[in-house]
Amino acid sequence: MNVLFLCTGNSCRSVLSEATFNHLAPEGLKAISAGSKPAGKLHPRAVALLNRKGISTEGYFSKSWNDLPVTPDIVVSVCGSAAGETCPAYLGPVLRTHWGVDDPGHVVGTEDEIEAAFETTYATIRARIEAFLALPLGELKGNRARFKAELDRIGAIV
């Protein structure tokens, strides 16, 4: 099963999601990330945070949703509502859900405030991924409506 984490810039939230998912997921589950307008580089604070958590960032880069190496089975948009952010809509026969989280890369404040925003974003993403991985995926594959409801429920975890 391939899960695509999608946002606009693919430099922070979607990459945090991709790396965390791949770090925690068992064999047979794989995450990728992409953006509709990729920034072209990973946010250095996102990379530093993942490294502090012991999560490899090797091979990760900001990429366009036009350059996906595989077709996703599930698309999870992670765009937030800050500053009226518009989330790209992935078209195609996939299961879609929205796990919005505001972009910590846009936080302005002290060093401690910015770091706290990154930690909060990571904690939210990790909790959602852990909830996803705890689902009875074998059961849900055969019940698309229930699977979608479970994915949407996970998007409310903060």
Short mmCIF file of C-alpha atoms in Angstrom, two decimals, residues 4 11 31 40 46 50 56 81 88 95 97 102 114 134 139-140 157:
data_model
loop_
_atom_site.label_atom_id
_atom_site.label_comp_id
_atom_site.label_asym_id
_atom_site.label_seq_id
_atom_site.Cartn_x
_atom_site.Cartn_y
_atom_site.Cartn_z
CA LEU A 4 0.97 9.96 -0.60
CA SER A 11 9.32 20.97 2.13
CA ALA A 31 4.85 6.64 2.11
CA GLY A 40 12.71 22.69 -4.37
CA ALA A 46 12.14 19.80 9.47
CA LEU A 50 13.69 14.34 12.06
CA SER A 56 16.55 9.19 8.48
CA SER A 81 -5.85 26.67 7.37
CA PRO A 88 -4.09 20.92 -3.78
CA LEU A 95 -8.91 7.04 -1.25
CA THR A 97 -8.48 12.24 3.36
CA ASP A 102 -0.61 24.48 10.05
CA ILE A 114 9.44 28.32 16.36
CA ALA A 134 -3.11 0.64 14.39
CA GLU A 139 -10.33 -5.58 7.05
CA LEU A 140 -10.63 -2.02 5.84
CA ILE A 157 -6.46 13.86 16.24
#
